[in-house]
Coordinates of C-alpha atoms and ligand atoms in Angstrom, one line a residue:
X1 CA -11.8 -13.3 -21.7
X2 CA -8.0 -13.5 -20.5
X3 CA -7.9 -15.2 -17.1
X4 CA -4.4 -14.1 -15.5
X5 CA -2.9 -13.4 -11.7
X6 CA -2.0 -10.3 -12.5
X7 CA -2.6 -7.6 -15.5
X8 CA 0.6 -4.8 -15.6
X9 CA -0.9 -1.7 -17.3
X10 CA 2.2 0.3 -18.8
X11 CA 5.1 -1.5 -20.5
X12 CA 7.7 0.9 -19.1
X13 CA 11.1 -0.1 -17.3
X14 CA 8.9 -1.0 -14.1
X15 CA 5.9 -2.4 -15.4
X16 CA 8.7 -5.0 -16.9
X17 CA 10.5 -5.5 -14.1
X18 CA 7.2 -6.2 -12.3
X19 CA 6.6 -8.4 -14.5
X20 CA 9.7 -9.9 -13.7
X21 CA 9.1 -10.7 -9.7
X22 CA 5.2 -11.5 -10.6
X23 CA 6.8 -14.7 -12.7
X24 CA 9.7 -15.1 -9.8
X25 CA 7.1 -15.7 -7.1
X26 CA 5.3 -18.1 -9.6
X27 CA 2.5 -15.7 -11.1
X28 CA 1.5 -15.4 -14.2
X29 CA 0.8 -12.1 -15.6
X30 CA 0.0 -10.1 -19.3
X31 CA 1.0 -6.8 -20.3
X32 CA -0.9 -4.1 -21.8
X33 CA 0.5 -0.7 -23.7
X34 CA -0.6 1.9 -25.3
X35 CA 3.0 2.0 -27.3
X36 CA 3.4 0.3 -30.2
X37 CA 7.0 -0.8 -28.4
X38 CA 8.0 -1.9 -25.0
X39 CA 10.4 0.5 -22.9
X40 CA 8.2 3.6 -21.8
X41 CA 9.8 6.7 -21.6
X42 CA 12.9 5.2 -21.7
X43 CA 12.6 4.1 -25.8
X44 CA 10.1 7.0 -26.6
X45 CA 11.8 9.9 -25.5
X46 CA 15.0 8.6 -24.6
X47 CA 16.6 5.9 -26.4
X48 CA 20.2 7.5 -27.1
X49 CA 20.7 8.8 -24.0
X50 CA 22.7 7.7 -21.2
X51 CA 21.7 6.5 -17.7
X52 CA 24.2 6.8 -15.4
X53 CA 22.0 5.6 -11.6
X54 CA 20.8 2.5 -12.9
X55 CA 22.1 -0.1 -9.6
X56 CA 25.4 -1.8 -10.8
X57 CA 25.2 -0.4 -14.3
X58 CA 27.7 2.5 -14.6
X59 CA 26.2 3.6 -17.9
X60 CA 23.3 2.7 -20.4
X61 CA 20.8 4.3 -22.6
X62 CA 17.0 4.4 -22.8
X63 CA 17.2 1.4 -25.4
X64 CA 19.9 -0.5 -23.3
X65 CA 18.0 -0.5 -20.6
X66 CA 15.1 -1.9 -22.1
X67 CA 16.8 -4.5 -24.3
X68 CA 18.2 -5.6 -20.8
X69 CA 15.0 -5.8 -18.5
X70 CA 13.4 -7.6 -22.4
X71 CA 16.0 -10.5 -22.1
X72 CA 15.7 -10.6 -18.5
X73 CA 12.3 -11.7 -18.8
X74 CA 13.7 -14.3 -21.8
X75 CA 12.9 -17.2 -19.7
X76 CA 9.0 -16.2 -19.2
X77 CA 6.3 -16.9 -21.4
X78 CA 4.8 -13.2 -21.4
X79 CA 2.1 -11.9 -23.8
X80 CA 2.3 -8.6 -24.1
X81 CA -0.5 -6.3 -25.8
X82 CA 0.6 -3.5 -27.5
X83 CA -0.9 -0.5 -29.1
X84 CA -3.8 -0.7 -26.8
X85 CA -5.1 1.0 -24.5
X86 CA -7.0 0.2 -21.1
X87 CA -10.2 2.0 -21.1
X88 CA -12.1 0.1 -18.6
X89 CA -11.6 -1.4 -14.9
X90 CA -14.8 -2.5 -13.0
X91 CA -14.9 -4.8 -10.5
X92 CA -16.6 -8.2 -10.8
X93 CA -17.3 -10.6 -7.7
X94 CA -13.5 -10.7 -6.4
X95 CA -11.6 -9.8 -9.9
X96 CA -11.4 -7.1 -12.0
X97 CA -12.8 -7.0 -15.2
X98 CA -10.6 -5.0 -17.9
X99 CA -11.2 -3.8 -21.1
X100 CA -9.0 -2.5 -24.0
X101 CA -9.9 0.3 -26.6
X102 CA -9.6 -2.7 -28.9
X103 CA -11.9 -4.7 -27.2
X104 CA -9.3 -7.1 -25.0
X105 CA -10.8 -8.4 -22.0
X106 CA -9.3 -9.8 -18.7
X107 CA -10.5 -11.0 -15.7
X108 CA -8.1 -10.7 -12.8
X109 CA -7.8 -10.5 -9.0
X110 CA -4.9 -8.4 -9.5
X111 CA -3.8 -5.2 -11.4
X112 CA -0.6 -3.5 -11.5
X113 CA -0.9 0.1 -12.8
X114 CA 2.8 0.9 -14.0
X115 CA 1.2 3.5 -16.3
X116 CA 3.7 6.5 -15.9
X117 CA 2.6 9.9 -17.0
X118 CA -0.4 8.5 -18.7
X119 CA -0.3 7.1 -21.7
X120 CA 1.7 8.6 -25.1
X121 CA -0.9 9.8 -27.9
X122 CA -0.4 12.1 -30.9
X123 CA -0.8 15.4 -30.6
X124 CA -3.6 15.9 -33.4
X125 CA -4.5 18.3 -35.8
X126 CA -7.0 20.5 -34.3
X127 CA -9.7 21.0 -37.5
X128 CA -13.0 18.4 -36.2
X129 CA -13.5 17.0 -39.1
X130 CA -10.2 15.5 -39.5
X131 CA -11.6 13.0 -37.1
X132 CA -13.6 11.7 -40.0
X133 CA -10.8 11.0 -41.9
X134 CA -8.4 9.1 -39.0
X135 CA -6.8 6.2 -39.8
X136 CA -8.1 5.8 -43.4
X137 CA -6.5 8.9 -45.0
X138 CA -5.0 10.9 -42.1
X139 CA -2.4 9.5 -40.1
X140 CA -0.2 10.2 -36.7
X141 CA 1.9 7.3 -37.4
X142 CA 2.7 4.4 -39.8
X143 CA 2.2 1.2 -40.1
X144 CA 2.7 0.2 -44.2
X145 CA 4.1 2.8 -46.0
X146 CA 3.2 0.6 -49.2
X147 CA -0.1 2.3 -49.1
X148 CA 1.4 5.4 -50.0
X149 CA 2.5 4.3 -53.3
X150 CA 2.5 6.3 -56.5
X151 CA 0.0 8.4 -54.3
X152 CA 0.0 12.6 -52.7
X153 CA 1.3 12.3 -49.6
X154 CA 1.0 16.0 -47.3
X155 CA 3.5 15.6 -44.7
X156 CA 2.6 18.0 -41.6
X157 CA 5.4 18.8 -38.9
X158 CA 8.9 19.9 -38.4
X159 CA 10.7 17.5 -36.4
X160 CA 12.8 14.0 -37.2
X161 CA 9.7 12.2 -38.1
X162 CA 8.3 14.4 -40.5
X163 CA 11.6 14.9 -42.3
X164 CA 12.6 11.3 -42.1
X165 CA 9.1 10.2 -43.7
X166 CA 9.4 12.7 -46.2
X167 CA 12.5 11.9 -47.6
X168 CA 11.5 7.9 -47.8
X169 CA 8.4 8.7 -49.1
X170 CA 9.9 10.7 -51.5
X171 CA 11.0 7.6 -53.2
X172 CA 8.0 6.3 -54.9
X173 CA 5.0 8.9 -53.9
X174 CA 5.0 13.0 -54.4
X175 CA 5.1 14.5 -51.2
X176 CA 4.2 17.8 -49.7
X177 CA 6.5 18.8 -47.0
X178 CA 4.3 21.6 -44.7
X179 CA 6.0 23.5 -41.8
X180 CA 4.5 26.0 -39.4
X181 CA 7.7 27.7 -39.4
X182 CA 11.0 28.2 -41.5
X183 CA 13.0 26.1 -39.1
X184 CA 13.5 22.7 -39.2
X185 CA 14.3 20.7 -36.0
X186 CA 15.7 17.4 -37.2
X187 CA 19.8 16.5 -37.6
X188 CA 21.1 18.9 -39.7
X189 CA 22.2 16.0 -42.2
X190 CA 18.5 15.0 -42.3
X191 CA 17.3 18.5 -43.2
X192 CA 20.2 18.8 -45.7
X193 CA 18.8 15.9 -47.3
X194 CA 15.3 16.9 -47.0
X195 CA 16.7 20.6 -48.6
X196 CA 18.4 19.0 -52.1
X197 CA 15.1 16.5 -52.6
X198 CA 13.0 20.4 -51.6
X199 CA 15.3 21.7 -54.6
X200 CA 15.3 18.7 -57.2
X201 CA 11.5 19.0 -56.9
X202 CA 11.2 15.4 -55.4
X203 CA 9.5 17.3 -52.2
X204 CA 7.3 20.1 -52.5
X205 CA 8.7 22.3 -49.2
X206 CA 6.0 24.9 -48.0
X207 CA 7.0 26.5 -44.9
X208 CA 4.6 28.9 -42.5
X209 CA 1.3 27.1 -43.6
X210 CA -0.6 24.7 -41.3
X211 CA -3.8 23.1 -41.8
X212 CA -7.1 25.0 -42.2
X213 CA -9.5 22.2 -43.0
X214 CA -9.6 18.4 -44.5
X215 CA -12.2 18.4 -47.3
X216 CA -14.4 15.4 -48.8
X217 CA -17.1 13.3 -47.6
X218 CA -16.7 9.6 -47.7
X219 CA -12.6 10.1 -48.5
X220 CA -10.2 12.5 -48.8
X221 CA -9.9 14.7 -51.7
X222 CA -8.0 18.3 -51.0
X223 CA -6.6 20.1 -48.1
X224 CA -6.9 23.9 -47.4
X225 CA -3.4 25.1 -45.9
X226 CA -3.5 28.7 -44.4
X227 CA 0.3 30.9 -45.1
X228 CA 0.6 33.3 -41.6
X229 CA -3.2 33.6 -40.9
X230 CA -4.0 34.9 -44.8
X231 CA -3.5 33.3 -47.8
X232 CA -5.1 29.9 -48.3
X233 CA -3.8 27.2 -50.7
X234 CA -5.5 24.4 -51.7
X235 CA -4.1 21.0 -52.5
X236 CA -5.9 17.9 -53.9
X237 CA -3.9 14.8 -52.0
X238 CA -4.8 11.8 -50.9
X239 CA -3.2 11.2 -47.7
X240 CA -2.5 13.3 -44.8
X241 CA 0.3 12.6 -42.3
X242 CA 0.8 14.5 -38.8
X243 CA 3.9 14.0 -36.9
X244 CA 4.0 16.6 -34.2
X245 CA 5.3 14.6 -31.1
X246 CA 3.3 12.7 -28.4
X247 CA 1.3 14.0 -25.4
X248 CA 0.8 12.0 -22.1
X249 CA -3.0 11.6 -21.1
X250 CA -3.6 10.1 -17.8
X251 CA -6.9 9.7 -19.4
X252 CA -9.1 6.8 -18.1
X253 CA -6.9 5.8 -15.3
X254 CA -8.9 8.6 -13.5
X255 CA -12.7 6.7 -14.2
X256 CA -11.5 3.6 -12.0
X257 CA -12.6 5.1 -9.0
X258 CA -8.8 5.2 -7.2
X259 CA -8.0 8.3 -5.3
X260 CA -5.9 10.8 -7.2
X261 CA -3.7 13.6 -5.7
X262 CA -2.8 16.3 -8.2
X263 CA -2.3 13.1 -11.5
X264 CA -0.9 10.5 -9.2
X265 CA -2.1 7.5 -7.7
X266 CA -1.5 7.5 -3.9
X267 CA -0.3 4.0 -2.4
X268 CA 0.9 2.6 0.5
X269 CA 5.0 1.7 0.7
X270 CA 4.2 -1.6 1.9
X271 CA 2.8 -3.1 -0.8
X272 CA 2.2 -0.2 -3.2
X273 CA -1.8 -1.3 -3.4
X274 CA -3.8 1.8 -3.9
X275 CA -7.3 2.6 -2.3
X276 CA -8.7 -0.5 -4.1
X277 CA -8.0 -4.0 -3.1
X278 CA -6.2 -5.5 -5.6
X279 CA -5.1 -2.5 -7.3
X280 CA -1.5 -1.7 -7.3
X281 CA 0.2 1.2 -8.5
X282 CA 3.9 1.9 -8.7
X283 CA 6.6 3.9 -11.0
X284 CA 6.4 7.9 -11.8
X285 CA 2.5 7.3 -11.3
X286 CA 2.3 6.7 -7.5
X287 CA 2.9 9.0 -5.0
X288 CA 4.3 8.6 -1.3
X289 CA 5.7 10.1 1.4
X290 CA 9.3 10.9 0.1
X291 CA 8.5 9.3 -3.5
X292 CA 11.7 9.6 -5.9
X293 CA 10.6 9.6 -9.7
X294 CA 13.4 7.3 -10.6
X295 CA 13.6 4.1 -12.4
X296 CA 15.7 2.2 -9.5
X297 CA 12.4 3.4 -7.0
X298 CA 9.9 1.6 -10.0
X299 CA 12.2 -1.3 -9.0
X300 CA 11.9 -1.8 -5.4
X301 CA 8.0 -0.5 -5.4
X302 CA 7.1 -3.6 -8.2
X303 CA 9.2 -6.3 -6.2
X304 CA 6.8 -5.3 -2.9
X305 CA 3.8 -5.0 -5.5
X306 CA 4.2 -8.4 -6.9
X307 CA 4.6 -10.0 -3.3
X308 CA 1.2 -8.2 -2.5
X309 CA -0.5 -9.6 -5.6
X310 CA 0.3 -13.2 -4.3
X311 CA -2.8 -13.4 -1.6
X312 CA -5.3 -12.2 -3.7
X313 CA -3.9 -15.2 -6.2
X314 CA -2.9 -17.7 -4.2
X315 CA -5.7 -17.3 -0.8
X316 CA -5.0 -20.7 0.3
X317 CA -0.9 -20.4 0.2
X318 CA 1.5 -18.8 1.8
X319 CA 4.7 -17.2 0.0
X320 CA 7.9 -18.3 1.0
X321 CA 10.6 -15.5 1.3
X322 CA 13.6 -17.1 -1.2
X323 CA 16.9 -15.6 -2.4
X324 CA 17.3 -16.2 -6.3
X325 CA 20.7 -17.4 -5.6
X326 CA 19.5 -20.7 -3.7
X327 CA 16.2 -21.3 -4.5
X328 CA 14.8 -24.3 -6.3
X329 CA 11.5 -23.3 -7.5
X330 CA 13.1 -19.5 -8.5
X331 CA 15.9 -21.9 -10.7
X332 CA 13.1 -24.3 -12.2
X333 CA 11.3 -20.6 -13.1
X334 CA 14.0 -19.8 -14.8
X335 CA 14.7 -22.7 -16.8
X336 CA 18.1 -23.3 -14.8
X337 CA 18.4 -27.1 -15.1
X338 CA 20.7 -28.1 -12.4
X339 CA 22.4 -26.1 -9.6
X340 CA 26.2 -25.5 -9.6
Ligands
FAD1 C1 14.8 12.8 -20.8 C2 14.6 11.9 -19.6 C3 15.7 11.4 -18.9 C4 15.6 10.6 -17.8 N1 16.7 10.1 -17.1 C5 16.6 9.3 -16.0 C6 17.7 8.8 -15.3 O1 18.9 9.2 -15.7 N2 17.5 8.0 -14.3 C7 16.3 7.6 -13.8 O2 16.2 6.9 -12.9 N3 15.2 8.1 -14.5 C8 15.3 9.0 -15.6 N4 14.2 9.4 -16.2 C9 12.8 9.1 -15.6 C10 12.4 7.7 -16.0 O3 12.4 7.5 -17.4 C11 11.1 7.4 -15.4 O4 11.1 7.5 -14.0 C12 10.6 6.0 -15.8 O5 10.5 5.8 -17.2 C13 9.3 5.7 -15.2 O6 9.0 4.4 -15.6 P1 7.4 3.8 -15.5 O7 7.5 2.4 -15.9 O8 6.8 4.2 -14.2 O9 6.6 4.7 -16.6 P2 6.9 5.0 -18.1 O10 8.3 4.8 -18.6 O11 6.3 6.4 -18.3 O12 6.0 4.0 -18.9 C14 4.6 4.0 -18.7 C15 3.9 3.3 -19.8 O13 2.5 3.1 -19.5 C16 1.7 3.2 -20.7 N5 0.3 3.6 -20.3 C17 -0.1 4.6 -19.5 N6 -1.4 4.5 -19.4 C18 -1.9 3.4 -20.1 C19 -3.1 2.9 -20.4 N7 -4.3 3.3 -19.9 N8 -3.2 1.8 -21.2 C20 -2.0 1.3 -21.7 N9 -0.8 1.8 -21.5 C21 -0.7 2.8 -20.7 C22 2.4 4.4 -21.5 O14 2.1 4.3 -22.9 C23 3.9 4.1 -21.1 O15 4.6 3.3 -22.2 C24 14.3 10.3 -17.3 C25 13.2 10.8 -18.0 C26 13.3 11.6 -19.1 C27 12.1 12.1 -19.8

């Protein structure tokens, strides 16, 4: 069990910045995502772009942003917990009592729910009984492509992902290339590429099929792939990979028994806590009176949330307001040895 002041739940461009202010004030706090990276929607769906209403920052992308707000929080000691997800939040004595889809457990009086649109997943294949075969021979994302060695590889999807795997994979496994449609939507140099391997016959391209069923019973063996609702092909492989973009589930966030109005977390603006003591919510997920869904709001609302954490983790203390700029304990926080 993880004993901390404060667990953020969403490692987006305010859950960091949260995380900032938490350590400011002198709290210590973990971090738990769902991503197997830190940045949110800023370095899943964004990275390349610019920003241009980021406070004092004429212009920075998605990844800037976060690289920025990571080395910010540099001088911390932060765990972060990625690639999980918080399942479970139930309230024990005066903490809460989290628990991760892999098992994680803290105990905290405060949590900071900086969880977006919900967390990203896969979008799946739909046939059940591929379900069987997750994460052993079916995959929505990877990890060690050694695995895929000298082995059939069936590639599902049309986008960057599915072309870029394809064309590494290509290297040292035989891989099936399988498109709902003609079209590719990747860079064009990418589906050039992808095109010369299709022609060389390093990359067996079938366009129009998609996947009728996953067959075998304790692994893998063959896939049935279905051309325009008619003919079906059959094709012994040994993995499956899906790459067909990510969905947002608010998914358990709406068992903790917070109020919701229409997928967001109401709060008050003067602390951002939500109908639960303790609770905080802030970022795109909250809503107010007047709420803007922009990263500079995420800012403001996690700098109130953090100062609302404090009673709940320090009852017998009072916090001292402090500008960075002159304070003693904010300096020795930060590692500044002496003041200029
Ligand atoms: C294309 C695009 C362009 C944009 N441009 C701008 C712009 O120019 N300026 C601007 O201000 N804003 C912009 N935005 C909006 C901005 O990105 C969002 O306002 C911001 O990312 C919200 O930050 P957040 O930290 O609240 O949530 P997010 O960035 O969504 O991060 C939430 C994180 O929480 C995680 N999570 C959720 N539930 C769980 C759970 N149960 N367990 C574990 N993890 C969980 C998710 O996996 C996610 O990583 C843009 C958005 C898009 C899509």
């Amino acid at each position: 069990m993880i004993k901390t002041d404060a667990l953020i739940i969403g490692a987006g461009p305010t859950g960091l910045f949260a995380a900032h202010q938490l350590k400011l004030i002198g709290l210590n706090c973990e971090v738990v995502d769902n991503l197997d990276k830190i940045g949110g929607q800023c370095i899943e769906l964004y990275p390349d772009k610019p920003i241009y209403d980021i406070p004092a920052i004429s212009e920075c992308t998605g990844e800037e942003l976060t690289n920025n707000l990571i080395n910010q929080l540099k001088p911390f000691d932060i765990k972060f917990h990625l690639s999980e997800k918080v399942e479970e939040v139930k309230k024990n004595n005066e903490n809460w009592q989290v628990k991760t889809n892999k098992g994680t457990e803290f105990s905290t009086p405060n949590i900071i729910i900086a969880g977006g649109v919900g967390s990203f997943e896969p979008r799946k294949f739909s046939p059940k009984e591929c379900e069987n075969f997750e994460n052993k021979s079916i995959f929505y994302s990877i990890k060690d492509k050694s695995i895929f060695k000298d082995k059939m590889v069936s590639i599902f999807g049309g986008g960057d992902s599915a072309l870029d795997w394809a064309i590494e994979l290509s290297k040292d496994s035989k891989v099936n290339l399988i498109h709902r449609r003609d079209e590719f939507r990747g860079a064009q140099s990418t589906i050039d590429k992808m095109n010369d391997l299709a022609k060389s016959g390093k990359i067996n391209l079938l366009t129009k099929y998609q996947l009728k069923s996953a067959n075998g019973k304790e692994n893998l063996e063959s896939i049935d792939i279905i051309h325009d609702n008619k003919e079906v092909k059959n094709l012994k492989t040994d993995y499956v990979l899906g790459f067909f973009g990510l969905i947002m589930q608010l998914g358990p966030i709406t068992n903790w028994g917070l109020n919701l109005n229409k997928k967001h977390i109401p709060v008050n603006t003067e602390n951002f806590e939500t109908n639960q003591k303790g609770i905080f919510a802030i970022g795109d997920i909250c809503t107010y009176p007047g709420k803007l869904k922009l990263i500079l709001s995420g800012f403001h609302e996690g700098a109130l949330a953090a100062r609302g954490c404090f009673k709940y983790a320090r009852p017998d203390e009072k916090l001292r307001f402090e500008f960075s700029t002159t304070s003693k304990s904010v300096h020795s926080r930060l590692g500044i040895k002496k003041d200029d």
